[in-house]
Coordinates of C-alpha atoms and ligand atoms in Angstrom, one line a residue:
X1 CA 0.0 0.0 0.0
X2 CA 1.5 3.6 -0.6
X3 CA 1.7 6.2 1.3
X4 CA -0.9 8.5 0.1
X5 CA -3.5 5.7 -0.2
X6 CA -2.3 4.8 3.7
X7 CA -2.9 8.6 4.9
X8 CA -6.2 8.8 2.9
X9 CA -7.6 5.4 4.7
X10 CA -6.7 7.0 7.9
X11 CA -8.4 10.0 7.0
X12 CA -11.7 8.0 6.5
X13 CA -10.7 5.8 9.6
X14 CA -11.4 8.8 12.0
X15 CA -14.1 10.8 9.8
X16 CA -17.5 10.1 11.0
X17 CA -19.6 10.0 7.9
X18 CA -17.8 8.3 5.3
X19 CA -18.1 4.6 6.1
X20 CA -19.6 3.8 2.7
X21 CA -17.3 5.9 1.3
X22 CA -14.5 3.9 3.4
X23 CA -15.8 0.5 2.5
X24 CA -13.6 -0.1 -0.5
X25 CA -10.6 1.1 0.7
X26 CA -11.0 -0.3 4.6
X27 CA -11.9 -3.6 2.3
X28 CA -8.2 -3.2 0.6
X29 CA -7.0 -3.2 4.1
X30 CA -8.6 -6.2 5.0
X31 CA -7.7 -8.2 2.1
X32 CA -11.8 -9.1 1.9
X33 CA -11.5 -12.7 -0.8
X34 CA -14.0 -13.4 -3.3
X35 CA -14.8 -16.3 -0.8
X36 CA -15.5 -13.9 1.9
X37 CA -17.8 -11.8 0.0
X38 CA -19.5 -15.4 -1.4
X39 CA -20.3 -16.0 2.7
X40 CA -21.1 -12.4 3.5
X41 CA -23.1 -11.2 0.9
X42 CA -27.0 -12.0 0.5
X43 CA -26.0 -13.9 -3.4
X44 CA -28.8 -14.1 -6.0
X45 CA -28.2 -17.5 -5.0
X46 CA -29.2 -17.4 -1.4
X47 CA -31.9 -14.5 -2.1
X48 CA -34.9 -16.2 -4.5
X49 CA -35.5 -19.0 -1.6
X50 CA -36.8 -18.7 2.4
X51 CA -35.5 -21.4 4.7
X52 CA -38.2 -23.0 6.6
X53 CA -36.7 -26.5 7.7
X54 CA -33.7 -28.3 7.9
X55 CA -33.1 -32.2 9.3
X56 CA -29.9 -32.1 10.3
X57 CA -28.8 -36.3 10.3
X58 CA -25.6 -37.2 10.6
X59 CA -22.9 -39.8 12.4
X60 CA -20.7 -38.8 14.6
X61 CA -17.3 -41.2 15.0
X62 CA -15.4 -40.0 17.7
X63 CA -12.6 -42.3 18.0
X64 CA -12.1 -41.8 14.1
X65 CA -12.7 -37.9 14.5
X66 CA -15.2 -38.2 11.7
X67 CA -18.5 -37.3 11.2
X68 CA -21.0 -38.0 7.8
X69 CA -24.4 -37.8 7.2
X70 CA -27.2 -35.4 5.3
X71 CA -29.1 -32.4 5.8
X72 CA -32.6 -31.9 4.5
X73 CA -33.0 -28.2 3.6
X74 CA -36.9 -27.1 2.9
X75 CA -37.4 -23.9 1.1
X76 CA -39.8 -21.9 0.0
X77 CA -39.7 -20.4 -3.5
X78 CA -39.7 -16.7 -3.2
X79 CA -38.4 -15.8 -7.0
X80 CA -37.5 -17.4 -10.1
X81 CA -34.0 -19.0 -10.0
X82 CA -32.6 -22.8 -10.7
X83 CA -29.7 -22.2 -8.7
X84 CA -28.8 -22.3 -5.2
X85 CA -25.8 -21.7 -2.9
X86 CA -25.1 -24.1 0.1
X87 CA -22.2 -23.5 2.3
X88 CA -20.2 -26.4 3.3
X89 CA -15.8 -25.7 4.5
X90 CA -13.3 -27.8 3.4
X91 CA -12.2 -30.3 4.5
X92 CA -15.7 -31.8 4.7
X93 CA -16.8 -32.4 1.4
X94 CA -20.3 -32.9 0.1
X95 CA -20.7 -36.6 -1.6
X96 CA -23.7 -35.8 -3.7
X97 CA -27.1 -33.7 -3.5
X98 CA -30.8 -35.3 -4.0
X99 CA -33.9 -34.0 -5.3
X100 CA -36.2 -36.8 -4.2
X101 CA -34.0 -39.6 -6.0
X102 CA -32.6 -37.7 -8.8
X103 CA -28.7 -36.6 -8.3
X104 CA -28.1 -32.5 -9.3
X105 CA -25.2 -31.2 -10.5
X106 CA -23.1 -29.5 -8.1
X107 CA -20.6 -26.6 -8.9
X108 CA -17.9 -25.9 -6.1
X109 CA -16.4 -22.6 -5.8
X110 CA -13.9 -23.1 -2.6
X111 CA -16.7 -23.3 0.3
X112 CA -19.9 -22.1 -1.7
X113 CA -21.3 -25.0 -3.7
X114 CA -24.2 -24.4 -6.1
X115 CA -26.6 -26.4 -6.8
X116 CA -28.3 -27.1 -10.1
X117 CA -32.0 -27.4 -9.7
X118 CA -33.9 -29.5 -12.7
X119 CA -37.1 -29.4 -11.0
X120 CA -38.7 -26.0 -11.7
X121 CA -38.9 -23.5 -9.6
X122 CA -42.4 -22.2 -9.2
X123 CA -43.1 -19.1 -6.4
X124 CA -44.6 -20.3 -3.4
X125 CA -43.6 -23.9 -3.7
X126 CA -42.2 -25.7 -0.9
X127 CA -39.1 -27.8 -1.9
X128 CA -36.3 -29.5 -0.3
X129 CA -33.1 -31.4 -1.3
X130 CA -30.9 -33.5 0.7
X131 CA -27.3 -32.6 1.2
X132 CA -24.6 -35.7 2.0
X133 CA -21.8 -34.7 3.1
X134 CA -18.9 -36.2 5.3
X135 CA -15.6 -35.7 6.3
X136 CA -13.3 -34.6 9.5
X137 CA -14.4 -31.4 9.9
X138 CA -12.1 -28.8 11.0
X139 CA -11.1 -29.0 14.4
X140 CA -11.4 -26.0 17.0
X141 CA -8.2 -24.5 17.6
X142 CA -9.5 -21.9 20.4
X143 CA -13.1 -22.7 21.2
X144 CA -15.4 -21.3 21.1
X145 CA -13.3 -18.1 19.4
X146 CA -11.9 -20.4 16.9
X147 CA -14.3 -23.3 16.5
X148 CA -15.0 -26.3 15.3
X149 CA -15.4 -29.7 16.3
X150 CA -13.5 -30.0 20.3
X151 CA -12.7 -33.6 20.6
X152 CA -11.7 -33.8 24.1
X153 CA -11.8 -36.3 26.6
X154 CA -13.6 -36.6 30.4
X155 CA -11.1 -37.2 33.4
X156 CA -12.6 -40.8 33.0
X157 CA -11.4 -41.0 29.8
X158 CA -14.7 -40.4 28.1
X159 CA -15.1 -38.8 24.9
X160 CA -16.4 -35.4 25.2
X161 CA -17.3 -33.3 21.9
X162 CA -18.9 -30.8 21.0
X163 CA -19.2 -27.7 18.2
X164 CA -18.8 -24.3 18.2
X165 CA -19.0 -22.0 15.5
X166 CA -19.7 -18.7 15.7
X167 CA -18.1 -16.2 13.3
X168 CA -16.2 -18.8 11.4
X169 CA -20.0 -19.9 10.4
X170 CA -22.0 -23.5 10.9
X171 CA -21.1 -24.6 7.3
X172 CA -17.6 -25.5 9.3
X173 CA -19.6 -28.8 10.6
X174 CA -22.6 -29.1 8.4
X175 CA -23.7 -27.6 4.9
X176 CA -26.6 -25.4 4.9
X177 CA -27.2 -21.5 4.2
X178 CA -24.7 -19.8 5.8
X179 CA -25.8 -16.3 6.4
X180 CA -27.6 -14.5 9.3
X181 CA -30.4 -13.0 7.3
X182 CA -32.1 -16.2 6.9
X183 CA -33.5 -18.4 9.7
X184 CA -35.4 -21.8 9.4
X185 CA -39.2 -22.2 11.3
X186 CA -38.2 -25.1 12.8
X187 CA -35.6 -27.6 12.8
X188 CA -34.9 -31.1 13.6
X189 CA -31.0 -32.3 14.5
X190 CA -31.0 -36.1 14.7
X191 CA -27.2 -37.1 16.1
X192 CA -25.6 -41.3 16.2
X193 CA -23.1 -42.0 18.5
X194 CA -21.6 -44.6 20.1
X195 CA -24.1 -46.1 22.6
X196 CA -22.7 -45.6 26.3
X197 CA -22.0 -41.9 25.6
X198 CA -25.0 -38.8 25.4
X199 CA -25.7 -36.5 22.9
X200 CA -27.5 -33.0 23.9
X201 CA -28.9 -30.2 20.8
X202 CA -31.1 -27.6 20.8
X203 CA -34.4 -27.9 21.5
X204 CA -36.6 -30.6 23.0
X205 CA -35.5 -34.8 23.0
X206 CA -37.9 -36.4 21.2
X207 CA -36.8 -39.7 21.2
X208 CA -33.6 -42.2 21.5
X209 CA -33.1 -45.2 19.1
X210 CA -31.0 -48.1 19.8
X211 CA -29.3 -49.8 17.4
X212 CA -27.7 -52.9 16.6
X213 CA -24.2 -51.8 15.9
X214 CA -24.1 -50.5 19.5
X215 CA -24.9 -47.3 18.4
X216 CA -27.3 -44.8 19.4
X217 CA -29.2 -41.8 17.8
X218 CA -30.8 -38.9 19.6
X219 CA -33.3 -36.7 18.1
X220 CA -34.0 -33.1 19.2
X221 CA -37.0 -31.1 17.8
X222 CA -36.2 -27.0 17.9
X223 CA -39.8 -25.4 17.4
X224 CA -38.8 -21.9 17.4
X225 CA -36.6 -20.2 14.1
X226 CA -32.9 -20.7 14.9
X227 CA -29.5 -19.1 13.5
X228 CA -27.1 -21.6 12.4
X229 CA -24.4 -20.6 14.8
X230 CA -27.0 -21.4 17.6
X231 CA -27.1 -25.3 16.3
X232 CA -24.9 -27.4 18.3
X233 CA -24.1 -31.4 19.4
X234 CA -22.0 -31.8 22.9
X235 CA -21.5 -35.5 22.9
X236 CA -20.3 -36.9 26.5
X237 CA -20.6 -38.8 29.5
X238 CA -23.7 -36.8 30.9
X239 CA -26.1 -37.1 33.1
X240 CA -29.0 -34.6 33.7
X241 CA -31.1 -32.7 36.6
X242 CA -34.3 -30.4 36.2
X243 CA -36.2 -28.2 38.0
X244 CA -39.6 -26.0 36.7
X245 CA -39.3 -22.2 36.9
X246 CA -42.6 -20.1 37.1
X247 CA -42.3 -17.5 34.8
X248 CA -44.2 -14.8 32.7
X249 CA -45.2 -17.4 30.1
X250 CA -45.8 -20.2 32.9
X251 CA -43.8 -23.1 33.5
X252 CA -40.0 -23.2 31.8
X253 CA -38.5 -26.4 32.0
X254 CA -34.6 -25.7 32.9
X255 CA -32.8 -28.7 31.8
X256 CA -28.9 -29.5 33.3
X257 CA -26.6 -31.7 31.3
X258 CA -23.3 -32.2 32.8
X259 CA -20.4 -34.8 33.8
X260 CA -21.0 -37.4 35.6
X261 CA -18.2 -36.3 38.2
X262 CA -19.8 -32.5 38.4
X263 CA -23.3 -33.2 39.4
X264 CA -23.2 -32.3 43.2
X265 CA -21.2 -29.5 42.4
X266 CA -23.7 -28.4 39.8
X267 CA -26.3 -28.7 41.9
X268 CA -25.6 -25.9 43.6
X269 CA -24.1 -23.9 41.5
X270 CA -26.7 -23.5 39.0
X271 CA -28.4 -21.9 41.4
X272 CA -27.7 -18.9 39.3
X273 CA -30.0 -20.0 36.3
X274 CA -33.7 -19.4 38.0
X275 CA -32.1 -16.2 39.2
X276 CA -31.1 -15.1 36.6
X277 CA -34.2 -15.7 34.7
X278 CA -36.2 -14.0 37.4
X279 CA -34.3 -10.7 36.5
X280 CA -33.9 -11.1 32.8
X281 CA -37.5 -11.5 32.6
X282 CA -38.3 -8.5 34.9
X283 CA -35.8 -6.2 32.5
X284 CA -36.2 -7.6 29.2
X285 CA -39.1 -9.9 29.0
X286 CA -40.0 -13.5 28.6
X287 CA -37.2 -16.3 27.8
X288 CA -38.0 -16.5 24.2
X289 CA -38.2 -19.9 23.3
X290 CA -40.5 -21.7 26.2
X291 CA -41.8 -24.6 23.3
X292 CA -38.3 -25.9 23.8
X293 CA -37.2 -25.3 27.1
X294 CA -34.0 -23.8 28.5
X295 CA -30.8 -25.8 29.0
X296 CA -26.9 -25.4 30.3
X297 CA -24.7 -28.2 28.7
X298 CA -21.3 -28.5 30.3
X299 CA -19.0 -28.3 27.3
X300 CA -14.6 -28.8 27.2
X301 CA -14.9 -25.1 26.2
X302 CA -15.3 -21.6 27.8
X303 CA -19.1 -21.3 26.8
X304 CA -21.7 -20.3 23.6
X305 CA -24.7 -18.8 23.5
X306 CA -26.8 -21.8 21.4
X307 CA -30.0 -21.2 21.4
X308 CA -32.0 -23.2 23.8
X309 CA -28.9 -25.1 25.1
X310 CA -26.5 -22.9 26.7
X311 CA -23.3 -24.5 26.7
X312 CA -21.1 -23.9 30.1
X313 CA -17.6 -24.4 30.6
X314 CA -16.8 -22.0 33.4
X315 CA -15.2 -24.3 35.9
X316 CA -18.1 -23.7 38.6
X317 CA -16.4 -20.7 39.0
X318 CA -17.6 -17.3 40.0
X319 CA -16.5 -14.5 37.5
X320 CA -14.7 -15.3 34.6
X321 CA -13.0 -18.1 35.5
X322 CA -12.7 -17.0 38.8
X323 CA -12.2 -13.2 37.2
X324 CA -14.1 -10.2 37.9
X325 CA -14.3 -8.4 34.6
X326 CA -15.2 -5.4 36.4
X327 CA -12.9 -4.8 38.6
X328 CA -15.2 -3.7 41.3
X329 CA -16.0 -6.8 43.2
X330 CA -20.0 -7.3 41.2
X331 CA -17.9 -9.3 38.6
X332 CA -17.6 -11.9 41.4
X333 CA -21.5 -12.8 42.1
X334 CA -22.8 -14.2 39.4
X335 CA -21.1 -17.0 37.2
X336 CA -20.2 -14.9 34.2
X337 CA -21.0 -17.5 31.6
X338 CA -24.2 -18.9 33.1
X339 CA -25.2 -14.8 32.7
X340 CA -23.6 -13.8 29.6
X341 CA -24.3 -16.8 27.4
X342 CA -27.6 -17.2 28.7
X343 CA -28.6 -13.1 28.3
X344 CA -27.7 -14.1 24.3
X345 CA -31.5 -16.1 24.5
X346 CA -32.8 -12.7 24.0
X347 CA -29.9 -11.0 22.3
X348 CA -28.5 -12.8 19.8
X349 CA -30.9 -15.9 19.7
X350 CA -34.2 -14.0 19.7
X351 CA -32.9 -10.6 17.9
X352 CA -29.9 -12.0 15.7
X353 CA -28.4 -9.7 13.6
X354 CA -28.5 -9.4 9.8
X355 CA -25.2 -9.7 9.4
X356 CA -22.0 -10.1 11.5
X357 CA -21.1 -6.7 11.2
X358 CA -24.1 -5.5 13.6
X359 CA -22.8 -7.9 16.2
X360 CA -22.9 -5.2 18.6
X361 CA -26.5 -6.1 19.1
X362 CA -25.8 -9.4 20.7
X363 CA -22.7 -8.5 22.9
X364 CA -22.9 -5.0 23.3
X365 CA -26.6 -5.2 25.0
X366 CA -25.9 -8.8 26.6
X367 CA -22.9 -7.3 28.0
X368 CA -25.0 -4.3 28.8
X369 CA -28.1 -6.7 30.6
X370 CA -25.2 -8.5 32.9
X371 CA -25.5 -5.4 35.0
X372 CA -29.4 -5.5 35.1
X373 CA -28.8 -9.2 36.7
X374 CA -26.8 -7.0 39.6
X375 CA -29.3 -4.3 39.6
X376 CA -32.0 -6.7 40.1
X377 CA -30.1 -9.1 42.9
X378 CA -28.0 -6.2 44.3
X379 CA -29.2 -2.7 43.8
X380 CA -28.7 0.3 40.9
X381 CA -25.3 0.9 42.5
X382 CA -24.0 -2.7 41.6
X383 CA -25.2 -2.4 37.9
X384 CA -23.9 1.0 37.7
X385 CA -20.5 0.6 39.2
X386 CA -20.4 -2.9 37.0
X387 CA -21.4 -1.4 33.8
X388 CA -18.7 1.7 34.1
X389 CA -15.9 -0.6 35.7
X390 CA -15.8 -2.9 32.4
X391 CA -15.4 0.5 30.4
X392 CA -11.6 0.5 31.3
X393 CA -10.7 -2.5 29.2
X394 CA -12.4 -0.2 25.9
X395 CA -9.9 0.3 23.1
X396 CA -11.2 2.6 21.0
X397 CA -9.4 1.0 18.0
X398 CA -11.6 -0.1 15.6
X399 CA -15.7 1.4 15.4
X400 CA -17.7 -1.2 16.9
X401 CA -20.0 -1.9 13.4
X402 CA -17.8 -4.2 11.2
X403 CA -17.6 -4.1 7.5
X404 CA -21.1 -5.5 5.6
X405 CA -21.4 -8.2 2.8
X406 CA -18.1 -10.5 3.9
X407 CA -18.6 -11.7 7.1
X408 CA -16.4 -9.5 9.5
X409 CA -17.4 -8.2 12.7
X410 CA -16.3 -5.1 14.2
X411 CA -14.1 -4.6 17.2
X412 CA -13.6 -6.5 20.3
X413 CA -15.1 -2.7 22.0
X414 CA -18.7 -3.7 20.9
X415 CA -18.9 -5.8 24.6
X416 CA -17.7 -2.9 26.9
X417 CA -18.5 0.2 24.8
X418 CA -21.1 -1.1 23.7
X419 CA -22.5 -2.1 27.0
X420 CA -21.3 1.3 28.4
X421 CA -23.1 3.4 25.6
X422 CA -26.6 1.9 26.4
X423 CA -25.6 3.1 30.2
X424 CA -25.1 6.2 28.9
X425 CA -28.1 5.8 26.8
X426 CA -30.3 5.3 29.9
X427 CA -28.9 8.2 31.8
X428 CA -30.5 10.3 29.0
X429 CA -33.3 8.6 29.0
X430 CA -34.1 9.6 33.3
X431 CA -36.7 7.2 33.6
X432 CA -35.6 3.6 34.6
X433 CA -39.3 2.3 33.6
X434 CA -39.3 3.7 30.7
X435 CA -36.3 2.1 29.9
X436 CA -37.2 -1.1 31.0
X437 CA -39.9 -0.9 29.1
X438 CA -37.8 -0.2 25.8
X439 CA -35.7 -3.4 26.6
X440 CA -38.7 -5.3 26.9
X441 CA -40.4 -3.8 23.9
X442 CA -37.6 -4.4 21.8
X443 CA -37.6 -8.5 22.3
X444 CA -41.4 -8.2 21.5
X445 CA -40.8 -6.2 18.5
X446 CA -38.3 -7.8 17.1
X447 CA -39.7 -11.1 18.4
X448 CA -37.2 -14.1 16.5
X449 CA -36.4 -11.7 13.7
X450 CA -32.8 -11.0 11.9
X451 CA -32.5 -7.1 12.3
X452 CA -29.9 -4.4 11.5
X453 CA -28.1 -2.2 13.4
X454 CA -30.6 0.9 11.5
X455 CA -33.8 -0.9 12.8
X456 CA -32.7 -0.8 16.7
X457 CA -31.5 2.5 16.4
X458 CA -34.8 3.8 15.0
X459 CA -36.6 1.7 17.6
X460 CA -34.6 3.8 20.1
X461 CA -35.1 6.9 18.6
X462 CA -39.0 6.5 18.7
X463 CA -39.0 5.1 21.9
X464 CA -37.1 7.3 24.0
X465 CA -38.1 10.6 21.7
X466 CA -34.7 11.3 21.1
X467 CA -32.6 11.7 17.8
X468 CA -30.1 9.2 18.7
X469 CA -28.6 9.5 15.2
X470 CA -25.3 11.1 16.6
X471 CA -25.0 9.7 19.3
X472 CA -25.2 6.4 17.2
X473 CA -22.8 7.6 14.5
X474 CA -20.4 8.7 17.7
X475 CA -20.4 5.2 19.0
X476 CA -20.7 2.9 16.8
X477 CA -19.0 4.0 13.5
X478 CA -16.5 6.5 15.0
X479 CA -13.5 5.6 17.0
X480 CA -13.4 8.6 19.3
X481 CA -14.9 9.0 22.7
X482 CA -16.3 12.6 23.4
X483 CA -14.2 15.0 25.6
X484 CA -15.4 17.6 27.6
X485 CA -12.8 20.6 27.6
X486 CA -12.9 22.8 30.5
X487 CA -11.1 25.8 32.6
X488 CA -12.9 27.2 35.6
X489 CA -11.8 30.8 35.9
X490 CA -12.9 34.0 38.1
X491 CA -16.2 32.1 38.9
X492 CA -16.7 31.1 35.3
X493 CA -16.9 27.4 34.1
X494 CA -16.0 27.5 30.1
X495 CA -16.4 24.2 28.4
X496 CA -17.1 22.7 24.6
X497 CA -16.8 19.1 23.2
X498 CA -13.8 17.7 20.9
X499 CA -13.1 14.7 19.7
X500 CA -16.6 14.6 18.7
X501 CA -18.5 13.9 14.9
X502 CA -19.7 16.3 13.5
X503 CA -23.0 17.5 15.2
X504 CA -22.5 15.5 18.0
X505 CA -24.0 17.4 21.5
X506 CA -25.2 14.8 24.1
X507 CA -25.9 16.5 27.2
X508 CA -24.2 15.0 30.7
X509 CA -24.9 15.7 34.0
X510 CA -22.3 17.1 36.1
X511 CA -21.7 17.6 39.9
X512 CA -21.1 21.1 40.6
X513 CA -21.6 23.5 43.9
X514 CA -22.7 20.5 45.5
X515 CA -25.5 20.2 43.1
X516 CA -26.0 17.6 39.9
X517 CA -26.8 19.5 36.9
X518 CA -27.9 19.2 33.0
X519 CA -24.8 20.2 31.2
X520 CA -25.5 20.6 27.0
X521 CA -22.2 21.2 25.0
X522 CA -20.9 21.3 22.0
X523 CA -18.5 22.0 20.0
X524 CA -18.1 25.5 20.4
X525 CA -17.1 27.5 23.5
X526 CA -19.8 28.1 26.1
X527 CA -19.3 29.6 29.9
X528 CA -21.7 29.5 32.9
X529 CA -21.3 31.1 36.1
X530 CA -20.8 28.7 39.1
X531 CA -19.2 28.8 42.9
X532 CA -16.9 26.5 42.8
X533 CA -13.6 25.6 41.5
X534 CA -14.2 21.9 40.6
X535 CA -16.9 20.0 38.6
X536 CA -17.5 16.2 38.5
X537 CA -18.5 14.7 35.5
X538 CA -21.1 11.7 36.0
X539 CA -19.5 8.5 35.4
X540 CA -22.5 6.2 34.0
X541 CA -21.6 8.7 30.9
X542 CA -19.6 7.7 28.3
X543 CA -17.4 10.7 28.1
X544 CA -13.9 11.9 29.1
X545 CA -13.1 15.2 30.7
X546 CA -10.1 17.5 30.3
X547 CA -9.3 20.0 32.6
X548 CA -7.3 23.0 30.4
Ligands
LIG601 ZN1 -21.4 -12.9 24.1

């Protein structure tokens, strides 16, 4: 790259309104592949047809670190076309495709494979093909970050498996449509294994078949839409404990799968789960998925929000891993992943972004709701003090949106920023009701839907009567966090904004004679008249001050 492109790109990097105009060039930066924009873009291929089902069936061989099998993808025909995409990652390779018994011709371009439809295509027909594939499938190299397949073992020398996928997409275990935009009604995920070990998906078990080649196949019936990420197997030595929780929508069934070794220690300490679903529920609505019930799977890796089956692999720790993210002593109270992962039921599972580059919506407010957990067990100053001690770990190095069309999320700052900036959000707001009742209106709104980053924001507008439109553009697509400048001279507080977009004037309350108080700059100089020689900006907003 030369120089002069290098000092334009980070010209755009800072400017606030040019991110279209940036694409192409922050693309260059990125190196964005013809494959990447295959996965990340919403093809002709993937646009003319509606998922509405997929059976999952496959084998998995542990001891051979293989798996094989088909998926059943039903569609519904929303536009003319003969072709569709499919997504399936090398290594695992798709053997052949079936319309009823007739084999279609398959072109492979690296991991997008399109298929050649004989059958025509009429609108509003619902179709499906079956997809056999098989392979060893890539194997996680830093789960859940870095997924896969984990083929671990118990401390009793059991095998213990399981996927995670997020990001790197599902087509890195099974072959279906791999972008966000598009989620099935309803899906079925039938699993063989050896017999002697468990499998646990999504969803509800609907039955266990025995076979004769001492194997054993579980099916588990997801009646709710589902993202593909969400769509997991944990394979192991389990063994399981219930218990009912009365909530808004009646009873929830909250299902534990874990090691046989762990149970007495789960016992009690998954006596976060009903509490936490008591305060989720009071901040941000029902669980949304009752028809299949709630689970936590104990997994060989940290933990994953999949959608009805939590997976947990925390230690029985407090924290994270025995950390408090926070710094503040809160972070100790709750067991962060039991919290975290399980606040992705209603952000990320029931609102699940478009695309990857929104994924601010599922960590930025589940980071955001850990603090509501406190609030709810522990008081506003436990949330508060949470919320703003997780801000110090924000880098401010990338905007938190990502780049659309090639599957690339933004940076790591769209947990803590993002989490902070809806504090700071709320403060504006001044009405902790009202609020609550925007959280919860939001998961009813945009009840199991695939939104973008455009439709919460609007939402937010609306609801809290405010043009968030800076303050969004500030956030989420800038890199700067606002300043307030000040000098305090002969009585006379002067102050004004930088490092601000253009337009940008949030007001922030400040501590001043004693007293807390509205401040509204901007970017120009303003003065006021006060007593003292000291002000206190309010820390639950998302802003830094400089004393001149
Ligand atoms: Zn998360």
């Amino acid at each position: 790259m030369n120089k002069i492109i290098l000092s334009a790109l980070i010209i755009i990097m800072i400017a606030p309104f040019s991110l279209i105009n940036a694409q192409g060039l922050l693309q260059e930066k990125y190196n964005f592949t013809r494959q990447d924009t295959l996965r990340g873009t919403i093809t002709p291929e993937r646009e003319w047809w509606d998922l509405t089902y997929y059976h999952l069936d496959i084998k998995v061989n542990p001891n051979e670190k293989f798996i094989s099998g088909k998926n059943t993808i039903q569609y519904k025909v929303l536009s003319a076309n003969q072709t569709m995409q499919i997504d399936l990652q090398a290594p695992l390779k798709i053997t052949k495709v079936l319309d009823n018994d007739n084999e279609l011709e398959v072109i492979h371009d690296g991991n997008a494979h399109f298929i050649k439809l004989n059958k025509l295509q009429n609108i509003g027909d619902i179709n499906s093909i079956d997809v056999y594939y098989e392979g060893h499938p890539q194997e996680a190299k830093n789960a859940p970050w870095d997924g896969g397949f984990s083929w671990k073992k118990d401390t009793n020398g059991n095998h213990f498996v399981a996927t995670s996928c997020q990001g790197l997409g599902a087509s890195v275990w099974w072959p279906n449509k791999d972008h966000m935009y598009d989620e099935v009604d309803s899906m079925l995920i039938s699993v063989n294994i050896p017999k002697g070990l468990s499998n646990i998906s999504n969803g509800r078990l609907r039955s266990i078949e025995e076979h004769d080649d001492n194997t054993v196949t579980s099916h588990w019936f997801v009646n709710n839409p589902i993202n593909n990420y969400g769509v997991n197997v944990n394979i192991g030595d389990y063994v399981h404990f219930s218990e009912i929780f009365d909530g808004e929508k009646g009873d929830l069934d909250l299902d534990y799968y874990v090691l046989r070794d762990n149970l007495e220690k789960a016992k009690v300490h998954f006596e976060d789960t009903p509490k936490m679903m008591e305060a989720f529920e009071h901040w941000i609505g029902p669980y949304p998925f009752y028809e299949d019930g709630f689970k936590l799977v104990e997994v060989p890796y940290l933990g994953m929000e999949h959608q009805s089956s939590i997976t947990y692999g925390n230690k029985y720790m407090k924290g994270y891993l025995g950390r408090d993210v926070s710094g503040t002593g809160w972070g100790l109270k709750f067991d962060f992943i039991i919290i975290h992962e399980a606040g992705h039921e209603w952000f990320a599972n029931n609102i699940t972004y478009k695309d990857i580059a929104d994924m601010w919506i599922h960590e930025g407010f589940t980071a955001y709701i850990e603090s509501l957990f406190l609030e709810y067990h522990y008081g506003k100053k436990a949330g508060d003090e949470y919320v703003v001690g997780k801000g110090k770990v924000i880098k401010n190095d990338r905007p938190v949106i990502g780049y659309y069309n090639v599957n690339k999320e933004g940076s790591g700052d769209m947990y803590n920023k993002g989490a902070y900036m809806l504090h700071t959000l709320r403060q504006l707001i001044e009405d902790d009701e009202k609020w609550r009742q925007i959280l919860r209106g939001l998961n009813k709104t945009f009840y199991h839907q695939t939104v973008t980053t455009k439709q919460i924001e609007d939402y937010l507008s609306k609801e809290s009567k405010i043009d968030l439109t800076e303050f969004f553009n500030q956030y989420l697509r800038d890199i700067r966090i606002p300043t307030l400048e000040y000098e305090i001279k002969n009585n006379a507080l002067k102050y004004r904004y930088v490092n601000i977009i253009e337009n940008f004037d949030m007001p922030i309350k400040i501590e001043i004679d004693n007293e807390q108080k509205w401040l509204f700059p901007k970017e120009i100089w303003q003065t006021m008249n006060i007593k003292s020689d000291e002000i206190k900006v309010d820390v639950n907003f998302l802003v830094h001050a400089t004393k001149l």
